[in-house]
Amino acid sequence: MSHWIKAVALTLSAVALAAVPQIASAQETIKIGVNQPLTGAVAASGNYVTNGARIAADELNANGGILGQQVELIIEDNKSNPTEAVAAAEKLIVRDEVPVMMGAWSSTYTLAVMPKLMEYEIPMVVETSSSGKITTQGNPWVFRISPTSEMEAKAFADKIDDFGIKKADFLAVNNDWGLGASDEFRTMLKENGVEVGMVETMSADAQDLSAQLSKLKASDADTLFVTTAVEQLTLVLKQAKSLGLPQTIITTGGSQSPDQLIDQAGAAADGSYHLLFFAPWFPEAAPNPEVAVQFVDKWKERGYNFAGLTEGFRGYDGIMTIAAAIEKAGEAEPEAIREALWDVKVEGVNGDISFIKQGPEGMESGQNVPAVYVVKIENGEIIQPSF
Amino acid sequence: MDQLLQHLLNTLILGGTYALLGIGLTLIFGIMKVVNFTHGELYAFGAYMMFFFAMVLGLDFFATLVIAVILGVALGALIEITLLRPLRGANIDTTMLVMIGAWIVMQNTEQLVWSGIAKSINTPFPVEPLVLGPVSVSWVRVFVFVVAVLLILGAQLLIHRTKLGKAMRATFQDRDTAALMGVNINFVYTATFALGSGLAAAAGALLGPVFVVTPTMGNLAALKAFAIVILGGLGNIKGATIGGFILAFVEEMGAGYVSSGYRDAMGFLLIIIVLLFKPTGLFARAERIG
């Protein structure tokens, strides 16, 4: 009897499994793979980016899709882990046969995925990662819309005098992004005659940072640059406050979500400055105000957390860039999309998106030159700092 | 000098919670011989219960703390009765696999229920820190430290001054003889697991408001707890307490004066050194074998 039930159950589940891909391929769609951290240490950001991507896909579909076909996002969770990011990419390429992907948030995950792009010859639009290595190591399948840490640092250079920085310390998450950003900012500050002090690091999942902060507290620097994701940044601000850190805190990387910081770190976030790539509190100040305003409106309409907009726009811009490339290519094939990405001009939420060549000749990666903003948290409000 | 004082104060505060985590695990490990992979999830469970009752339902912070610990004890008892009791006498590998399974199920359930996005818990304590000359510490951490010390003392008293504690120690020394002497082994096992789980939930409930609450928060906590248990010797409460403070000290000083990037590695480096010279841990007690 029980054998009989087992046999039936097995057959049924086999049929059910076999049926899934058929349903998916029954209607002709253009698939775009999305590889984001939906769970784990940096889950908040990954979910925000994915929400932005959903808005873009729905907007495209409402306007008739791309090349007359509906867009279908295949979303995979990379679990805030580089190994899982590679597994997710491989699944998207091999099982779902996507012709193009967007991902993978962290520089570390993106760098882990990149060899797979070469292996399977699939282009990927990188929406968040900022490590310089991504576009300089000679991977012609990578197109990045987010700024490199170097671009971010250079954009900050003309604000050094506004801040009156004499000596700066660094606290960075111990990965490609954090180390890369502190390197670039250090170089930029030195070039501009600012003294550079300590560089402290913290592992991505560390929650207690009092050892690092106690060391920094003893420093005579006036400014502390912090690079990490919003979850850890919350902890840094709270613990810096409780230790009485005297330095002005400036955060970099664009993944800080100041609203979430105000919400979760409270008064500890007061007086901190943040470098961002989208300032949703002032969408009309963006280079393409109408695009920015309508994106913010759609985000609010769906009831998504306002705090996520500083990340969410990346997903929107990423999918819109991919859509423009497919449209230009005239077909949803990897090589044609890669070719077309070089010619796209997209009016994005951050600004105009197009790609310049970076990396060794003949193997160049695409790199966009995005806009950078500075905001300040004061009395639980986000303001444009007045210098 | 000021920096050193601040590091020492941090060690003290951090050590208290490490000790709490270590004691819970060492009880279960030592007395039941169960490699408890759910320990970190009980820690996360405590934190989420804190979030649920204090932030979602809006109950009083201190009442919530008590509720979270009681629920942790109950969940521990439930795990013991449903998963471990049927496996009594089974191979240690079998039990280990079941506990790994339970760990994965629990972590994913947390993810499903609470989503992967971090939650933060407000406390009734002032944001302005307590400043003692050159050093300072947040009020909530002082509170956490005091409660942790009280819980550690409570656990010590329970083990060494009560009849249940005596039964636990007897079972730890020799399960079969204890059973022959009329000790209710089943009850001792459930009580041990529930107590250990309660302590983990307490650590989570205390630290949730200090840090942020995420479904994966238990992983690092469990790793540290295992480290502390190995450092202090299996089943040794005093060892786990001192082990907790030693781990905190090594991490704090390592990060402060050697390299912050290797902060978590310092603790494990210490364990390798200890195991090289004292393979049974720093404070291992003689265990009757056979």
PDB file of C-alpha atoms in Angstrom, chain A residues 4-206:
ATOM      1  CA  TRP A   4       1.808   2.322  -4.177  1.00  0.00           C
ATOM      2  CA  ILE A   5       1.270   5.746  -2.602  1.00  0.00           C
ATOM      3  CA  LYS A   6       4.960   6.549  -2.931  1.00  0.00           C
ATOM      4  CA  ALA A   7       4.954   5.616  -6.586  1.00  0.00           C
ATOM      5  CA  VAL A   8       1.954   7.830  -7.264  1.00  0.00           C
ATOM      6  CA  ALA A   9       3.456  10.718  -5.313  1.00  0.00           C
ATOM      7  CA  LEU A  10       6.745  10.406  -7.162  1.00  0.00           C
ATOM      8  CA  THR A  11       5.067  10.299 -10.556  1.00  0.00           C
ATOM      9  CA  LEU A  12       2.881  13.257  -9.712  1.00  0.00           C
ATOM     10  CA  SER A  13       5.794  15.346  -8.553  1.00  0.00           C
ATOM     11  CA  ALA A  14       7.813  14.375 -11.627  1.00  0.00           C
ATOM     12  CA  VAL A  15       4.936  15.459 -13.849  1.00  0.00           C
ATOM     13  CA  ALA A  16       4.536  18.680 -11.903  1.00  0.00           C
ATOM     14  CA  LEU A  17       8.247  19.467 -12.236  1.00  0.00           C
ATOM     15  CA  ALA A  18       8.290  18.689 -15.932  1.00  0.00           C
ATOM     16  CA  ALA A  19       5.250  20.872 -16.494  1.00  0.00           C
ATOM     17  CA  VAL A  20       6.751  24.067 -15.042  1.00  0.00           C
ATOM     18  CA  PRO A  21       9.154  24.989 -17.853  1.00  0.00           C
ATOM     19  CA  GLN A  22       6.502  24.206 -20.440  1.00  0.00           C
ATOM     20  CA  ILE A  23       4.071  26.663 -18.915  1.00  0.00           C
ATOM     21  CA  ALA A  24       6.803  29.276 -18.836  1.00  0.00           C
ATOM     22  CA  SER A  25       7.744  28.787 -22.477  1.00  0.00           C
ATOM     23  CA  ALA A  26       4.158  28.498 -23.667  1.00  0.00           C
ATOM     24  CA  GLN A  27       3.864  32.231 -24.210  1.00  0.00           C
ATOM     25  CA  GLU A  28       6.722  33.881 -26.090  1.00  0.00           C
ATOM     26  CA  THR A  29       8.502  36.302 -23.787  1.00  0.00           C
ATOM     27  CA  ILE A  30      11.841  38.005 -23.644  1.00  0.00           C
ATOM     28  CA  LYS A  31      13.579  36.789 -20.511  1.00  0.00           C
ATOM     29  CA  ILE A  32      15.905  38.966 -18.478  1.00  0.00           C
ATOM     30  CA  GLY A  33      17.821  37.348 -15.623  1.00  0.00           C
ATOM     31  CA  VAL A  34      18.070  39.235 -12.329  1.00  0.00           C
ATOM     32  CA  ASN A  35      20.716  38.094  -9.845  1.00  0.00           C
ATOM     33  CA  GLN A  36      20.294  39.898  -6.506  1.00  0.00           C
ATOM     34  CA  PRO A  37      20.813  39.323  -2.766  1.00  0.00           C
ATOM     35  CA  LEU A  38      17.201  38.825  -1.625  1.00  0.00           C
ATOM     36  CA  THR A  39      18.186  37.206   1.666  1.00  0.00           C
ATOM     37  CA  GLY A  40      21.226  37.379   3.918  1.00  0.00           C
ATOM     38  CA  ALA A  41      23.450  40.222   5.080  1.00  0.00           C
ATOM     39  CA  VAL A  42      22.584  42.786   2.362  1.00  0.00           C
ATOM     40  CA  ALA A  43      19.047  41.608   1.608  1.00  0.00           C
ATOM     41  CA  ALA A  44      17.394  44.998   2.003  1.00  0.00           C
ATOM     42  CA  SER A  45      19.335  46.494  -0.893  1.00  0.00           C
ATOM     43  CA  GLY A  46      18.827  43.499  -3.173  1.00  0.00           C
ATOM     44  CA  ASN A  47      15.079  43.584  -2.616  1.00  0.00           C
ATOM     45  CA  TYR A  48      14.950  47.301  -3.371  1.00  0.00           C
ATOM     46  CA  VAL A  49      16.895  46.850  -6.612  1.00  0.00           C
ATOM     47  CA  THR A  50      14.580  44.009  -7.592  1.00  0.00           C
ATOM     48  CA  ASN A  51      11.513  46.163  -6.904  1.00  0.00           C
ATOM     49  CA  GLY A  52      12.930  48.834  -9.205  1.00  0.00           C
ATOM     50  CA  ALA A  53      13.457  46.174 -11.875  1.00  0.00           C
ATOM     51  CA  ARG A  54       9.817  45.078 -11.506  1.00  0.00           C
ATOM     52  CA  ILE A  55       8.603  48.633 -12.032  1.00  0.00           C
ATOM     53  CA  ALA A  56      10.681  48.860 -15.221  1.00  0.00           C
ATOM     54  CA  ALA A  57       9.392  45.513 -16.549  1.00  0.00           C
ATOM     55  CA  ASP A  58       5.751  46.423 -15.848  1.00  0.00           C
ATOM     56  CA  GLU A  59       6.209  49.813 -17.485  1.00  0.00           C
ATOM     57  CA  LEU A  60       7.727  48.165 -20.577  1.00  0.00           C
ATOM     58  CA  ASN A  61       4.939  45.596 -20.749  1.00  0.00           C
ATOM     59  CA  ALA A  62       2.238  48.231 -20.325  1.00  0.00           C
ATOM     60  CA  ASN A  63       3.719  49.986 -23.361  1.00  0.00           C
ATOM     61  CA  GLY A  64       3.650  46.834 -25.493  1.00  0.00           C
ATOM     62  CA  GLY A  65       6.851  45.141 -24.357  1.00  0.00           C
ATOM     63  CA  ILE A  66      10.063  44.963 -26.395  1.00  0.00           C
ATOM     64  CA  LEU A  67       9.946  44.019 -30.100  1.00  0.00           C
ATOM     65  CA  GLY A  68       6.272  43.199 -29.621  1.00  0.00           C
ATOM     66  CA  GLN A  69       7.026  40.618 -26.920  1.00  0.00           C
ATOM     67  CA  GLN A  70       6.351  40.796 -23.201  1.00  0.00           C
ATOM     68  CA  VAL A  71       9.304  41.101 -20.838  1.00  0.00           C
ATOM     69  CA  GLU A  72       9.702  38.406 -18.208  1.00  0.00           C
ATOM     70  CA  LEU A  73      12.083  38.904 -15.289  1.00  0.00           C
ATOM     71  CA  ILE A  74      13.590  35.695 -13.966  1.00  0.00           C
ATOM     72  CA  ILE A  75      14.665  36.672 -10.449  1.00  0.00           C
ATOM     73  CA  GLU A  76      17.219  34.606  -8.548  1.00  0.00           C
ATOM     74  CA  ASP A  77      18.394  35.064  -4.953  1.00  0.00           C
ATOM     75  CA  ASN A  78      22.178  35.040  -4.532  1.00  0.00           C
ATOM     76  CA  LYS A  79      21.789  34.917  -0.748  1.00  0.00           C
ATOM     77  CA  SER A  80      24.392  37.660  -0.151  1.00  0.00           C
ATOM     78  CA  ASN A  81      27.061  35.116  -0.989  1.00  0.00           C
ATOM     79  CA  PRO A  82      29.517  35.013  -3.930  1.00  0.00           C
ATOM     80  CA  THR A  83      29.279  31.230  -4.327  1.00  0.00           C
ATOM     81  CA  GLU A  84      25.495  31.419  -4.509  1.00  0.00           C
ATOM     82  CA  ALA A  85      25.764  34.319  -6.954  1.00  0.00           C
ATOM     83  CA  VAL A  86      27.679  32.074  -9.353  1.00  0.00           C
ATOM     84  CA  ALA A  87      25.122  29.282  -8.891  1.00  0.00           C
ATOM     85  CA  ALA A  88      22.279  31.731  -9.557  1.00  0.00           C
ATOM     86  CA  ALA A  89      23.975  33.012 -12.726  1.00  0.00           C
ATOM     87  CA  GLU A  90      24.572  29.496 -13.993  1.00  0.00           C
ATOM     88  CA  LYS A  91      20.950  28.558 -13.330  1.00  0.00           C
ATOM     89  CA  LEU A  92      19.720  31.641 -15.182  1.00  0.00           C
ATOM     90  CA  ILE A  93      21.946  30.953 -18.173  1.00  0.00           C
ATOM     91  CA  VAL A  94      21.621  27.181 -18.455  1.00  0.00           C
ATOM     92  CA  ARG A  95      18.106  26.422 -17.211  1.00  0.00           C
ATOM     93  CA  ASP A  96      16.230  29.602 -18.053  1.00  0.00           C
ATOM     94  CA  GLU A  97      18.339  30.404 -21.123  1.00  0.00           C
ATOM     95  CA  VAL A  98      18.244  34.146 -20.534  1.00  0.00           C
ATOM     96  CA  PRO A  99      20.062  36.148 -23.250  1.00  0.00           C
ATOM     97  CA  VAL A 100      21.090  38.906 -20.827  1.00  0.00           C
ATOM     98  CA  MET A 101      21.294  39.458 -17.064  1.00  0.00           C
ATOM     99  CA  MET A 102      21.411  42.205 -14.487  1.00  0.00           C
ATOM    100  CA  GLY A 103      23.372  41.786 -11.256  1.00  0.00           C
ATOM    101  CA  ALA A 104      24.828  40.998  -8.870  1.00  0.00           C
ATOM    102  CA  TRP A 105      24.785  43.945  -6.425  1.00  0.00           C
ATOM    103  CA  SER A 106      28.047  43.545  -4.453  1.00  0.00           C
ATOM    104  CA  SER A 107      31.380  43.850  -6.279  1.00  0.00           C
ATOM    105  CA  THR A 108      32.390  40.557  -4.724  1.00  0.00           C
ATOM    106  CA  TYR A 109      29.359  38.738  -6.167  1.00  0.00           C
ATOM    107  CA  THR A 110      29.764  40.437  -9.548  1.00  0.00           C
ATOM    108  CA  LEU A 111      33.459  39.531  -9.742  1.00  0.00           C
ATOM    109  CA  ALA A 112      32.564  35.944  -8.856  1.00  0.00           C
ATOM    110  CA  VAL A 113      29.964  35.793 -11.633  1.00  0.00           C
ATOM    111  CA  MET A 114      32.121  37.411 -14.337  1.00  0.00           C
ATOM    112  CA  PRO A 115      34.045  34.300 -15.483  1.00  0.00           C
ATOM    113  CA  LYS A 116      30.655  32.678 -16.200  1.00  0.00           C
ATOM    114  CA  LEU A 117      29.814  35.548 -18.582  1.00  0.00           C
ATOM    115  CA  MET A 118      32.976  34.762 -20.542  1.00  0.00           C
ATOM    116  CA  GLU A 119      32.288  31.033 -20.444  1.00  0.00           C
ATOM    117  CA  TYR A 120      28.689  31.233 -21.696  1.00  0.00           C
ATOM    118  CA  GLU A 121      29.063  34.515 -23.633  1.00  0.00           C
ATOM    119  CA  ILE A 122      26.165  36.279 -21.966  1.00  0.00           C
ATOM    120  CA  PRO A 123      26.183  40.062 -21.349  1.00  0.00           C
ATOM    121  CA  MET A 124      25.440  41.423 -17.879  1.00  0.00           C
ATOM    122  CA  VAL A 125      24.474  44.948 -16.875  1.00  0.00           C
ATOM    123  CA  VAL A 126      26.012  45.713 -13.474  1.00  0.00           C
ATOM    124  CA  GLU A 127      23.720  48.007 -11.519  1.00  0.00           C
ATOM    125  CA  THR A 128      25.414  48.555  -8.128  1.00  0.00           C
ATOM    126  CA  SER A 129      28.987  47.248  -7.847  1.00  0.00           C
ATOM    127  CA  SER A 130      31.698  49.888  -7.754  1.00  0.00           C
ATOM    128  CA  SER A 131      35.028  48.058  -7.554  1.00  0.00           C
ATOM    129  CA  GLY A 132      37.350  49.291 -10.323  1.00  0.00           C
ATOM    130  CA  LYS A 133      38.427  45.717 -11.094  1.00  0.00           C
ATOM    131  CA  ILE A 134      35.085  44.898 -12.690  1.00  0.00           C
ATOM    132  CA  THR A 135      35.590  47.018 -15.792  1.00  0.00           C
ATOM    133  CA  THR A 136      39.385  46.950 -16.001  1.00  0.00           C
ATOM    134  CA  GLN A 137      40.172  43.243 -16.100  1.00  0.00           C
ATOM    135  CA  GLY A 138      39.155  42.715 -19.718  1.00  0.00           C
ATOM    136  CA  ASN A 139      35.699  41.171 -19.698  1.00  0.00           C
ATOM    137  CA  PRO A 140      33.799  42.345 -22.816  1.00  0.00           C
ATOM    138  CA  TRP A 141      30.461  41.020 -21.448  1.00  0.00           C
ATOM    139  CA  VAL A 142      30.266  43.515 -18.588  1.00  0.00           C
ATOM    140  CA  PHE A 143      28.409  46.839 -18.851  1.00  0.00           C
ATOM    141  CA  ARG A 144      28.262  48.874 -15.686  1.00  0.00           C
ATOM    142  CA  ILE A 145      25.779  51.689 -15.067  1.00  0.00           C
ATOM    143  CA  SER A 146      26.896  52.388 -11.457  1.00  0.00           C
ATOM    144  CA  PRO A 147      29.931  54.612 -10.895  1.00  0.00           C
ATOM    145  CA  THR A 148      33.288  53.134  -9.978  1.00  0.00           C
ATOM    146  CA  SER A 149      34.709  54.093  -6.601  1.00  0.00           C
ATOM    147  CA  GLU A 150      37.271  56.129  -8.517  1.00  0.00           C
ATOM    148  CA  MET A 151      34.529  58.195 -10.215  1.00  0.00           C
ATOM    149  CA  GLU A 152      32.805  58.668  -6.893  1.00  0.00           C
ATOM    150  CA  ALA A 153      36.050  59.785  -5.243  1.00  0.00           C
ATOM    151  CA  LYS A 154      36.842  62.228  -8.065  1.00  0.00           C
ATOM    152  CA  ALA A 155      33.326  63.679  -7.890  1.00  0.00           C
ATOM    153  CA  PHE A 156      33.905  64.272  -4.187  1.00  0.00           C
ATOM    154  CA  ALA A 157      37.220  66.102  -4.746  1.00  0.00           C
ATOM    155  CA  ASP A 158      35.681  69.548  -5.265  1.00  0.00           C
ATOM    156  CA  LYS A 159      33.732  69.190  -1.988  1.00  0.00           C
ATOM    157  CA  ILE A 160      36.824  68.704   0.222  1.00  0.00           C
ATOM    158  CA  ASP A 161      37.069  72.428   0.947  1.00  0.00           C
ATOM    159  CA  ASP A 162      33.343  72.631   1.744  1.00  0.00           C
ATOM    160  CA  PHE A 163      33.830  69.975   4.397  1.00  0.00           C
ATOM    161  CA  GLY A 164      37.136  71.504   5.513  1.00  0.00           C
ATOM    162  CA  ILE A 165      38.780  68.091   5.777  1.00  0.00           C
ATOM    163  CA  LYS A 166      42.341  68.183   7.142  1.00  0.00           C
ATOM    164  CA  LYS A 167      42.848  64.524   8.046  1.00  0.00           C
ATOM    165  CA  ALA A 168      40.659  61.517   7.305  1.00  0.00           C
ATOM    166  CA  ASP A 169      40.381  57.934   8.595  1.00  0.00           C
ATOM    167  CA  PHE A 170      38.577  55.054   6.924  1.00  0.00           C
ATOM    168  CA  LEU A 171      36.313  52.249   8.057  1.00  0.00           C
ATOM    169  CA  ALA A 172      35.398  49.832   5.287  1.00  0.00           C
ATOM    170  CA  VAL A 173      33.747  46.466   4.884  1.00  0.00           C
ATOM    171  CA  ASN A 174      36.429  43.868   4.161  1.00  0.00           C
ATOM    172  CA  ASN A 175      35.540  43.047   0.540  1.00  0.00           C
ATOM    173  CA  ASP A 176      36.287  44.268  -2.992  1.00  0.00           C
ATOM    174  CA  TRP A 177      33.890  47.175  -2.662  1.00  0.00           C
ATOM    175  CA  GLY A 178      35.004  48.464   0.748  1.00  0.00           C
ATOM    176  CA  LEU A 179      38.733  48.054   0.176  1.00  0.00           C
ATOM    177  CA  GLY A 180      38.486  49.471  -3.364  1.00  0.00           C
ATOM    178  CA  ALA A 181      36.532  52.516  -2.202  1.00  0.00           C
ATOM    179  CA  SER A 182      38.898  53.335   0.659  1.00  0.00           C
ATOM    180  CA  ASP A 183      41.871  52.986  -1.736  1.00  0.00           C
ATOM    181  CA  GLU A 184      40.349  55.365  -4.276  1.00  0.00           C
ATOM    182  CA  PHE A 185      39.296  57.933  -1.682  1.00  0.00           C
ATOM    183  CA  ARG A 186      42.711  57.762  -0.028  1.00  0.00           C
ATOM    184  CA  THR A 187      44.456  58.399  -3.327  1.00  0.00           C
ATOM    185  CA  MET A 188      42.097  61.260  -4.157  1.00  0.00           C
ATOM    186  CA  LEU A 189      42.487  62.897  -0.728  1.00  0.00           C
ATOM    187  CA  LYS A 190      46.295  62.645  -0.831  1.00  0.00           C
ATOM    188  CA  GLU A 191      46.319  64.236  -4.294  1.00  0.00           C
ATOM    189  CA  ASN A 192      44.344  67.115  -2.825  1.00  0.00           C
ATOM    190  CA  GLY A 193      46.711  67.620   0.091  1.00  0.00           C
ATOM    191  CA  VAL A 194      44.583  65.964   2.785  1.00  0.00           C
ATOM    192  CA  GLU A 195      46.389  63.851   5.369  1.00  0.00           C
ATOM    193  CA  VAL A 196      45.255  60.228   5.489  1.00  0.00           C
ATOM    194  CA  GLY A 197      45.261  58.283   8.748  1.00  0.00           C
ATOM    195  CA  MET A 198      44.040  54.799   9.648  1.00  0.00           C
ATOM    196  CA  VAL A 199      42.186  52.336   7.456  1.00  0.00           C
ATOM    197  CA  GLU A 200      40.142  49.938   9.577  1.00  0.00           C
ATOM    198  CA  THR A 201      38.145  47.064   8.138  1.00  0.00           C
ATOM    199  CA  MET A 202      35.221  44.935   9.309  1.00  0.00           C
ATOM    200  CA  SER A 203      33.936  41.630   7.980  1.00  0.00           C
ATOM    201  CA  ALA A 204      30.646  41.895   6.099  1.00  0.00           C
ATOM    202  CA  ASP A 205      28.608  40.007   8.713  1.00  0.00           C
ATOM    203  CA  ALA A 206      30.220  41.579  11.809  1.00  0.00           C
TER     204      ALA A 206
END
